[in-house]
PDB file of C-alpha atoms in Angstrom:
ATOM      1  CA  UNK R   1     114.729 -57.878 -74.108  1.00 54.00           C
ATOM      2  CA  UNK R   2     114.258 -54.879 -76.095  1.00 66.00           C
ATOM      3  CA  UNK R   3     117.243 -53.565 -78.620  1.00 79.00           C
ATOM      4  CA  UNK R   4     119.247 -50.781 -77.539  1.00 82.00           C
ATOM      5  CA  UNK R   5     121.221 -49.016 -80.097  1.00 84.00           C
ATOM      6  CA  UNK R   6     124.812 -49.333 -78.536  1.00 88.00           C
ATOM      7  CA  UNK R   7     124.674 -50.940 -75.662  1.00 92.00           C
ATOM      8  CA  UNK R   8     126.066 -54.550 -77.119  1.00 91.00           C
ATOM      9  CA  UNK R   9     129.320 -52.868 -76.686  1.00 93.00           C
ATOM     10  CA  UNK R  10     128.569 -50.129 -74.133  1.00 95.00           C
ATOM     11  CA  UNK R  11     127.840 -52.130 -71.695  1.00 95.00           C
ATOM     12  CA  UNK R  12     131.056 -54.333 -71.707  1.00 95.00           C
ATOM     13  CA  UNK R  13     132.583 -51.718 -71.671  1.00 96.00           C
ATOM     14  CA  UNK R  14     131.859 -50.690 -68.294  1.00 97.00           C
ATOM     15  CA  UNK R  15     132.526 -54.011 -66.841  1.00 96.00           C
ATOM     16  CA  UNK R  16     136.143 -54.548 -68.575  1.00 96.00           C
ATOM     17  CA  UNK R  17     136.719 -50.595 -67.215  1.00 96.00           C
ATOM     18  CA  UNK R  18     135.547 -51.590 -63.485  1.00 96.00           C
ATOM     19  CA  UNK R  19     137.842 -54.570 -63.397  1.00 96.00           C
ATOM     20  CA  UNK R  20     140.459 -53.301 -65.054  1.00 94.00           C
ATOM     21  CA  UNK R  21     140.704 -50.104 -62.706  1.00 94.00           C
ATOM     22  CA  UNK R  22     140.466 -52.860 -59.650  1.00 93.00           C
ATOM     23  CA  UNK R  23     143.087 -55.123 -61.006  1.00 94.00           C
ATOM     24  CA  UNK R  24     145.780 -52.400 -62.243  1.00 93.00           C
ATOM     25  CA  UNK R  25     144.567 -49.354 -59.854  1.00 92.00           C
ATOM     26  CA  UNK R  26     144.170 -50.995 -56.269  1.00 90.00           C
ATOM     27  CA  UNK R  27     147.723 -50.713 -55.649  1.00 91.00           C
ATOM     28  CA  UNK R  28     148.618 -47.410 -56.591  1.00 92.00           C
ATOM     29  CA  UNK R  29     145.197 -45.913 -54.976  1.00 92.00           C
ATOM     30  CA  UNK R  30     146.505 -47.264 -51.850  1.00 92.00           C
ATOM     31  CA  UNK R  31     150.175 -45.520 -52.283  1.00 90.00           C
ATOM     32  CA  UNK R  32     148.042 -42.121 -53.461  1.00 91.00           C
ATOM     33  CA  UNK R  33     145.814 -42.546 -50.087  1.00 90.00           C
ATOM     34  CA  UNK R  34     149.154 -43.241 -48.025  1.00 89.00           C
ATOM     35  CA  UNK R  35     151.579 -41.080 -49.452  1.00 87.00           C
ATOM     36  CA  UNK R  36     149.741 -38.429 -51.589  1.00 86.00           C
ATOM     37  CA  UNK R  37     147.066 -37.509 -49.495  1.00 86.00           C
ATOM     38  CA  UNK R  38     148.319 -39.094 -46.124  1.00 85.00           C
ATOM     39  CA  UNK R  39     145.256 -41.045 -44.966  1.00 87.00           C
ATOM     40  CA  UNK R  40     146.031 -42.441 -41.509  1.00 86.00           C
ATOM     41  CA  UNK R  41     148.861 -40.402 -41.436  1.00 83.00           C
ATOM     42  CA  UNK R  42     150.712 -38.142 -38.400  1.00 80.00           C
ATOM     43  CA  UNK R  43     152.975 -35.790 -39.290  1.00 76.00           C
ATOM     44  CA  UNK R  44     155.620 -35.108 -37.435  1.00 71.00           C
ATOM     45  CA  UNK R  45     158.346 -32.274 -36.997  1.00 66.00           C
ATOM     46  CA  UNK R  46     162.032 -33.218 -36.374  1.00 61.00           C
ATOM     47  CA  UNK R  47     162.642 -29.315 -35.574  1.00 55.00           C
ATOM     48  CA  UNK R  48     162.615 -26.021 -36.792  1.00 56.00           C
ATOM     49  CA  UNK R  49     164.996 -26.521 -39.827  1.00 48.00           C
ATOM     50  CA  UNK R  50     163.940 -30.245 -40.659  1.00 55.00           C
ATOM     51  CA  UNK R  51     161.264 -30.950 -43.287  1.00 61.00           C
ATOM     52  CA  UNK R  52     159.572 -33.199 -41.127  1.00 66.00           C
ATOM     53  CA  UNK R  53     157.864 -36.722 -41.745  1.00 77.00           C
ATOM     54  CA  UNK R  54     154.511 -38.577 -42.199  1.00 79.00           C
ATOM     55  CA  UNK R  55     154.097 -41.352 -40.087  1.00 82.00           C
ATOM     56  CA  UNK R  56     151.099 -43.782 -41.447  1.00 83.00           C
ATOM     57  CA  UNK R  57     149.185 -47.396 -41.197  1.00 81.00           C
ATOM     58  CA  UNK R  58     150.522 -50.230 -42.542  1.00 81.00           C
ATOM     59  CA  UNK R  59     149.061 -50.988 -46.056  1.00 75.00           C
ATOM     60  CA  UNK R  60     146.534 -53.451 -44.170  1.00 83.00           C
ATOM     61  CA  UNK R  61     144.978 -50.291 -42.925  1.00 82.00           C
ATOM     62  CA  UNK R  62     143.875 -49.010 -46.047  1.00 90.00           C
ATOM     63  CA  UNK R  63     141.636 -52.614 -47.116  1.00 90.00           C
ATOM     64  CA  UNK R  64     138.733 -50.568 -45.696  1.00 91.00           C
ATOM     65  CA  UNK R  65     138.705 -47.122 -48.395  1.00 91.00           C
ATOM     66  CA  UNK R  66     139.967 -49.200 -50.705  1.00 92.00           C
ATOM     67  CA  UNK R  67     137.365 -51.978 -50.893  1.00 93.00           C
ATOM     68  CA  UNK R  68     134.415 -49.015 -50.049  1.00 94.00           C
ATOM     69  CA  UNK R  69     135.864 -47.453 -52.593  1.00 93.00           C
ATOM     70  CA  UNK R  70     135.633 -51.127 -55.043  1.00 93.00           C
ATOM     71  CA  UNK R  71     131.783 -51.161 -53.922  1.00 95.00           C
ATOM     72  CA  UNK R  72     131.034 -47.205 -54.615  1.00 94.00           C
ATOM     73  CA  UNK R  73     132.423 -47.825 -58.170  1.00 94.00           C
ATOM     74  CA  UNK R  74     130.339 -51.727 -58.859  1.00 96.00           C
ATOM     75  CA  UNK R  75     127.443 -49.455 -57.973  1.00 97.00           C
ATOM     76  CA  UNK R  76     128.444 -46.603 -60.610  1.00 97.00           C
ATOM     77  CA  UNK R  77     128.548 -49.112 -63.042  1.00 97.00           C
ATOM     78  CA  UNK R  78     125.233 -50.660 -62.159  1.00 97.00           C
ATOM     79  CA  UNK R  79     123.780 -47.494 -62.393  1.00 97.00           C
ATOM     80  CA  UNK R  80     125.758 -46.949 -66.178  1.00 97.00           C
ATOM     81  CA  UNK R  81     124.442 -50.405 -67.125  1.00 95.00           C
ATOM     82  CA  UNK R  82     120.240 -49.364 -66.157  1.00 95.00           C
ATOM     83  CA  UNK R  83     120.509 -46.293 -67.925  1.00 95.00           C
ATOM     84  CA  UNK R  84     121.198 -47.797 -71.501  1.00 94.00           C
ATOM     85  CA  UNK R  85     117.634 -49.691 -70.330  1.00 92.00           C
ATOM     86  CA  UNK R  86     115.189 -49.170 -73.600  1.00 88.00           C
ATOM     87  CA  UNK R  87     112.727 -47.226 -70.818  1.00 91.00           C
ATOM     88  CA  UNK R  88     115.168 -44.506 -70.962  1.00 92.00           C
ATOM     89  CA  UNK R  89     114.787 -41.852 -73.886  1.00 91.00           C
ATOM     90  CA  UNK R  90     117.876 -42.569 -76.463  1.00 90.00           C
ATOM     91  CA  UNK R  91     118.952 -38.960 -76.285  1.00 90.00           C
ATOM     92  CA  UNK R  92     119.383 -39.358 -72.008  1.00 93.00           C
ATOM     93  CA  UNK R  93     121.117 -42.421 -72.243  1.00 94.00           C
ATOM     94  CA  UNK R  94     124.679 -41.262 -73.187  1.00 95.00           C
ATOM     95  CA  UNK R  95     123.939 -37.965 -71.166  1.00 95.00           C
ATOM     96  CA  UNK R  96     123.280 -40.115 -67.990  1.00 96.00           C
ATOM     97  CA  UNK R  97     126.041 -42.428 -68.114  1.00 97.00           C
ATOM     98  CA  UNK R  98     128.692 -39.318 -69.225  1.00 97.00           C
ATOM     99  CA  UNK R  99     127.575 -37.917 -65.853  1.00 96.00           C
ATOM    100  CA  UNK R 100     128.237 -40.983 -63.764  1.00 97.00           C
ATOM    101  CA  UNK R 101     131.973 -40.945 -65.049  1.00 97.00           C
ATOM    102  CA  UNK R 102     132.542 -37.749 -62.569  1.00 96.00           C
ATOM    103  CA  UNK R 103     131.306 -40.045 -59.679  1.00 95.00           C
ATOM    104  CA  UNK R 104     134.731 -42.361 -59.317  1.00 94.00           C
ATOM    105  CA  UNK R 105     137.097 -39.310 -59.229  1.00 92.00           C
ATOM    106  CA  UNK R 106     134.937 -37.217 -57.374  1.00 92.00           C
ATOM    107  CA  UNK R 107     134.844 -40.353 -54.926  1.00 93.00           C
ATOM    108  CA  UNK R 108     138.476 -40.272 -54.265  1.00 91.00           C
ATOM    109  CA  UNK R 109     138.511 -36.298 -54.289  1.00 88.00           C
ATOM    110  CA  UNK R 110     136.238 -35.798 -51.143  1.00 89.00           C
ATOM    111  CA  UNK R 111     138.264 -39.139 -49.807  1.00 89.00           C
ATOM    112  CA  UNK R 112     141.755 -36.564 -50.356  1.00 85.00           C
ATOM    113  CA  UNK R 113     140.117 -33.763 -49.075  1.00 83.00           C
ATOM    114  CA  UNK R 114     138.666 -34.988 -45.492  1.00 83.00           C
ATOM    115  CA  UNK R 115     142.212 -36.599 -45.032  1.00 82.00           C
ATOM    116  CA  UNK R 116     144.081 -33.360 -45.590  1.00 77.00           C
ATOM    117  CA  UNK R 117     141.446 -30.928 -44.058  1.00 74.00           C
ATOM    118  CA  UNK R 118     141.676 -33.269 -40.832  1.00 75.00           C
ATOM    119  CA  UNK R 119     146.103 -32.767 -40.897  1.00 72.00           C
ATOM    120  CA  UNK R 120     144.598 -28.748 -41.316  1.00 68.00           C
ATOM    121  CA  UNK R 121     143.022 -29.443 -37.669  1.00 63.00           C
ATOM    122  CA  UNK R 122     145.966 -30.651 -35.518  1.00 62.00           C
ATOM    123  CA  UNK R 123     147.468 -27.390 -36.775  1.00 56.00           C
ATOM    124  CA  UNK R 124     149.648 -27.822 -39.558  1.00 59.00           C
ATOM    125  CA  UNK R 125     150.476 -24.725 -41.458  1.00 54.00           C
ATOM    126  CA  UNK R 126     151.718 -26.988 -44.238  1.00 62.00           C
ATOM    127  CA  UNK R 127     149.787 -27.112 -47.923  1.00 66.00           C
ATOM    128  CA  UNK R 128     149.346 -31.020 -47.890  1.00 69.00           C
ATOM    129  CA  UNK R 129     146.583 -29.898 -50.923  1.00 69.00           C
ATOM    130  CA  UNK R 130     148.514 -28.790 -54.057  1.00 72.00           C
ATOM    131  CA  UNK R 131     151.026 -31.457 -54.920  1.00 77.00           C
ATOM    132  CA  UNK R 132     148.717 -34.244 -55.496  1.00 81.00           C
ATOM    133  CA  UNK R 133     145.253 -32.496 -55.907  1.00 84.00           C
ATOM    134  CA  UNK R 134     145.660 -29.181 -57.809  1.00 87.00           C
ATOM    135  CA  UNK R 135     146.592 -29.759 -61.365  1.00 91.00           C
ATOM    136  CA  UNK R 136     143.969 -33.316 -61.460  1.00 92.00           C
ATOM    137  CA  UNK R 137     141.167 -30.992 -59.383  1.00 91.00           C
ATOM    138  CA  UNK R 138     141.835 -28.270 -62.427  1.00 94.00           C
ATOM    139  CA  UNK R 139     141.656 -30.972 -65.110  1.00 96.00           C
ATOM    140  CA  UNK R 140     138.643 -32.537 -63.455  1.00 95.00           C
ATOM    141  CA  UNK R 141     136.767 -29.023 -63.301  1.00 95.00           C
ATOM    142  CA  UNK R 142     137.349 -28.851 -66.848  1.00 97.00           C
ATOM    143  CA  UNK R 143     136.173 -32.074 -67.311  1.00 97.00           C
ATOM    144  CA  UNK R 144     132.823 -31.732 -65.447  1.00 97.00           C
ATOM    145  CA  UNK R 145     131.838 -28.370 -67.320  1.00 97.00           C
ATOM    146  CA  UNK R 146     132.675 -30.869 -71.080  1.00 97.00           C
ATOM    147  CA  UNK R 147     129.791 -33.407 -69.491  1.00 97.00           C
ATOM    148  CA  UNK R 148     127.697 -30.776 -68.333  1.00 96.00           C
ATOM    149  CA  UNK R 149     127.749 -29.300 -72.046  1.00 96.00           C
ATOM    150  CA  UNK R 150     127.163 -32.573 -73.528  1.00 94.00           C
ATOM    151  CA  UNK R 151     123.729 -32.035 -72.083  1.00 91.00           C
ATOM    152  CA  UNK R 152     122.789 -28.962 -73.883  1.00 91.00           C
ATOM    153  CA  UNK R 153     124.497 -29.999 -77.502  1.00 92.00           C
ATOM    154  CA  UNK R 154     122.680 -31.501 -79.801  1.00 88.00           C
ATOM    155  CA  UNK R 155     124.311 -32.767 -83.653  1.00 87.00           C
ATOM    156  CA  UNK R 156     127.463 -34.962 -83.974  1.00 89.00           C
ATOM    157  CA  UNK R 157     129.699 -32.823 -84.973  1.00 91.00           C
ATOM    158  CA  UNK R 158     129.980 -30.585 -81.478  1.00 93.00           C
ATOM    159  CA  UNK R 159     129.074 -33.756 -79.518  1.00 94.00           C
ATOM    160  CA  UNK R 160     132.006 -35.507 -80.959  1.00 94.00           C
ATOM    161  CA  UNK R 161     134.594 -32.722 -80.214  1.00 95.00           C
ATOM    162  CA  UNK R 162     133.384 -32.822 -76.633  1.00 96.00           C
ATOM    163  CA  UNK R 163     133.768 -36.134 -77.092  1.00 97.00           C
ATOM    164  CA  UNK R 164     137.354 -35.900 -77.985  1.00 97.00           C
ATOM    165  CA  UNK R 165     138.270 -33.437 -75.345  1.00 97.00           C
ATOM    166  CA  UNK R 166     136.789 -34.855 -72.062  1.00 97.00           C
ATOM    167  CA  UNK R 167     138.632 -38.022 -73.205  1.00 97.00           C
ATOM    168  CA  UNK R 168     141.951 -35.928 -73.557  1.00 98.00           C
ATOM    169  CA  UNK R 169     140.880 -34.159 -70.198  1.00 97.00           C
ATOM    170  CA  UNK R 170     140.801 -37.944 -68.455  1.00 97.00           C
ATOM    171  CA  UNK R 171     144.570 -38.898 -70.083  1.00 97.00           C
ATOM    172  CA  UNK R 172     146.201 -35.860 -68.841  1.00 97.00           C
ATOM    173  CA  UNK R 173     144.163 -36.616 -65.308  1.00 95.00           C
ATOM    174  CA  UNK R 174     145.942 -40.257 -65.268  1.00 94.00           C
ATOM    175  CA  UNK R 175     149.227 -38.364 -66.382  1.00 94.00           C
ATOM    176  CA  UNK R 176     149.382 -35.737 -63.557  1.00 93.00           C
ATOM    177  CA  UNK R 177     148.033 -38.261 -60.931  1.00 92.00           C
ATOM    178  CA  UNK R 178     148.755 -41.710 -61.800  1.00 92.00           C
ATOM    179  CA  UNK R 179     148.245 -42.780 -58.368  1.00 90.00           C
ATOM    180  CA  UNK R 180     144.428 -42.147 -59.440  1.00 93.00           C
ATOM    181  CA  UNK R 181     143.947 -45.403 -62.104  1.00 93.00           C
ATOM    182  CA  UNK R 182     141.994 -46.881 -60.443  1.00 93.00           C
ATOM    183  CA  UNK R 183     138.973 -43.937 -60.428  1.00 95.00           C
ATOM    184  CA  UNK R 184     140.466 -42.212 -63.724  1.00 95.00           C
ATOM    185  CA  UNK R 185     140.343 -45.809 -65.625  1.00 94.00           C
ATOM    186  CA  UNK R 186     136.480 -46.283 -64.623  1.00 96.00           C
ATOM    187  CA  UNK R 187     136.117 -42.415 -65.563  1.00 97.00           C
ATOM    188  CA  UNK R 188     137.278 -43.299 -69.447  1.00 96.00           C
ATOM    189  CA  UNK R 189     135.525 -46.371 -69.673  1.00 97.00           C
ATOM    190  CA  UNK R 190     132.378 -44.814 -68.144  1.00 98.00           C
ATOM    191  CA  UNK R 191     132.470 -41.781 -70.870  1.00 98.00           C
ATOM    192  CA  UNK R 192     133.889 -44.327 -73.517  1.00 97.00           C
ATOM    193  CA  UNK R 193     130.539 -46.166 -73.340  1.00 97.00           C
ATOM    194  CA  UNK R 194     128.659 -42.665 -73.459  1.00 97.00           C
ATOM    195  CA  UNK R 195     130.444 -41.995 -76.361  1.00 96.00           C
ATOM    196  CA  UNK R 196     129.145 -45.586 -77.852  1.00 96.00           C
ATOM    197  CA  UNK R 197     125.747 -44.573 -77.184  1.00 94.00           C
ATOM    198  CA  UNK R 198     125.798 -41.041 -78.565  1.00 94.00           C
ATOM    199  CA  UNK R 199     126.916 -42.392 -81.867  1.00 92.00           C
ATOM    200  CA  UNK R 200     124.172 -44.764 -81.671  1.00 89.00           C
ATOM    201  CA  UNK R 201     121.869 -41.932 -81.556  1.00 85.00           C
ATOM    202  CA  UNK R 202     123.523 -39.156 -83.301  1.00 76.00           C
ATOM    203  CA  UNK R 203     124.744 -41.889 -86.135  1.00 70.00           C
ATOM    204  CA  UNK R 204     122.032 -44.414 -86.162  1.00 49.00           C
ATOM    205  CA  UNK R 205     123.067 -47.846 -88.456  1.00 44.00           C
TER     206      UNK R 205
END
C-alpha cells in the first residue's frame, strides 16, 4: 500500500470520532429529536391562556432516525477514509475530508427542519425553530464558509488559523446544542483528521 503523509493517524481518527459520537451521542440525539425538535410529536393546546404540550413516541420510536442516522455517518467516514487514498492529489485530501465534516450536522439539520416545518402544516403559529436550531444553524453557517475557504488558501500559516477557528466554531456548536454530540463529535473528528493531513502537506517531515 502506498504511504500517505498523515493518514497513520488521520484515519483513526475518524473511526475513534464515529464511535465515540455513537456511544456518548445516541442518547442525547434521541432527547434533541424528541424534545428539541419534536419528531413524532403532536402538540396540543390546553386553551387560550395555557402554554400547551407536546405529546410524542416512546423512545422505541426513534431506533429508526437514529440508527439511519448511525449508517449516514459509517458512510461519511468511509468516504473520509478513501479520500486520504495516495490516488488523490495531497493538496485535495484534507480539502475533501474538511468538507465531509458539514455532512453529520447538516444530516440532523434537514432531520430538525422537516419535523418542525411538518408542526408548521397542522397550523401552529408557534416558532418550534429558534430555541434549538438558531444559534447552532448560525455557528454552522460560519463554519461551512471556514471549510469552504480552506479550499482557496494555500500556506500554513492562514490554513492553520482556519484551522483553529472552525474547530472553535464546532465547540461552541456542542455548547449551544449539546443534544447534537453525536453529529458535532463526528464533525471535530472529521476536520481533526483534515487538519492531520494539511500539516502533512503544508509541513512535510
Amino acid at each position: 500500500m502506498t504511504r500517505v503523509p498523515g493518514r497513520a493517524w488521520a484515519a483513526p481518527v475518524v473511526c475513534v470520532a464515529l464511535v465515540l459520537s455513537v456511544l456518548v451521542g445516541a442518547l442525547p440525539l434521541i432527547s434533541f429529536l424528541r424534545d428539541g425538535v419534536h419528531l413524532y410529536c403532536e402538540f396540543s393546546d390546553a386553551g387560550e391562556s395555557a402554554p400547551g404540550t407536546f405529546m410524542c413516541a416512546d423512545g422505541i420510536g426513534y431506533i429508526v432516525p437514529v440508527a439511519t442516522a448511525i449508517l449516514v455517518w459509517t458512510l461519511v467516514s468511509a468516504w473520509a477514509i478513501v479520500a486520504m487514498s495516495a490516488w488523490i492529489p495531497s493538496a485535495l485530501r484534507p480539502r475533501l475530508v474538511s468538507l465531509l465534516a458539514l455532512a453529520p450536522m447538516a444530516y440532523i439539520s434537514v432531520i430538525a427542519v422537516q419535523s418542525i416545518d411538518r408542526l408548521r402544516v397542522t397550523g401552529q403559529p408557534r416558532d418550534f425553530w429558534s430555541a434549538p436550531m438558531l444559534v447552532v444553524t448560525i455557528l454552522m453557517g460560519a463554519f461551512a464558509a471556514v471549510v469552504l475557504v480552506l479550499f482557496a488558501v494555500r500556506g500554513p500559516r492562514p490554513r492553520l488559523v482556519l484551522y483553529i477557528a472552525g474547530g472553535v466554531l464546532l465547540v461552541a456548536a456542542l455548547v449551544v446544542q449539546p443534544g447534537m454530540l453525536a453529529a458535532t463529535f463526528l464533525a471535530l473528528g472529521l476536520f481533526g483528521a483534515s487538519f492531520v493531513l494539511d500539516r502533512a502537506v503544508y509541513r512535510p517531515e
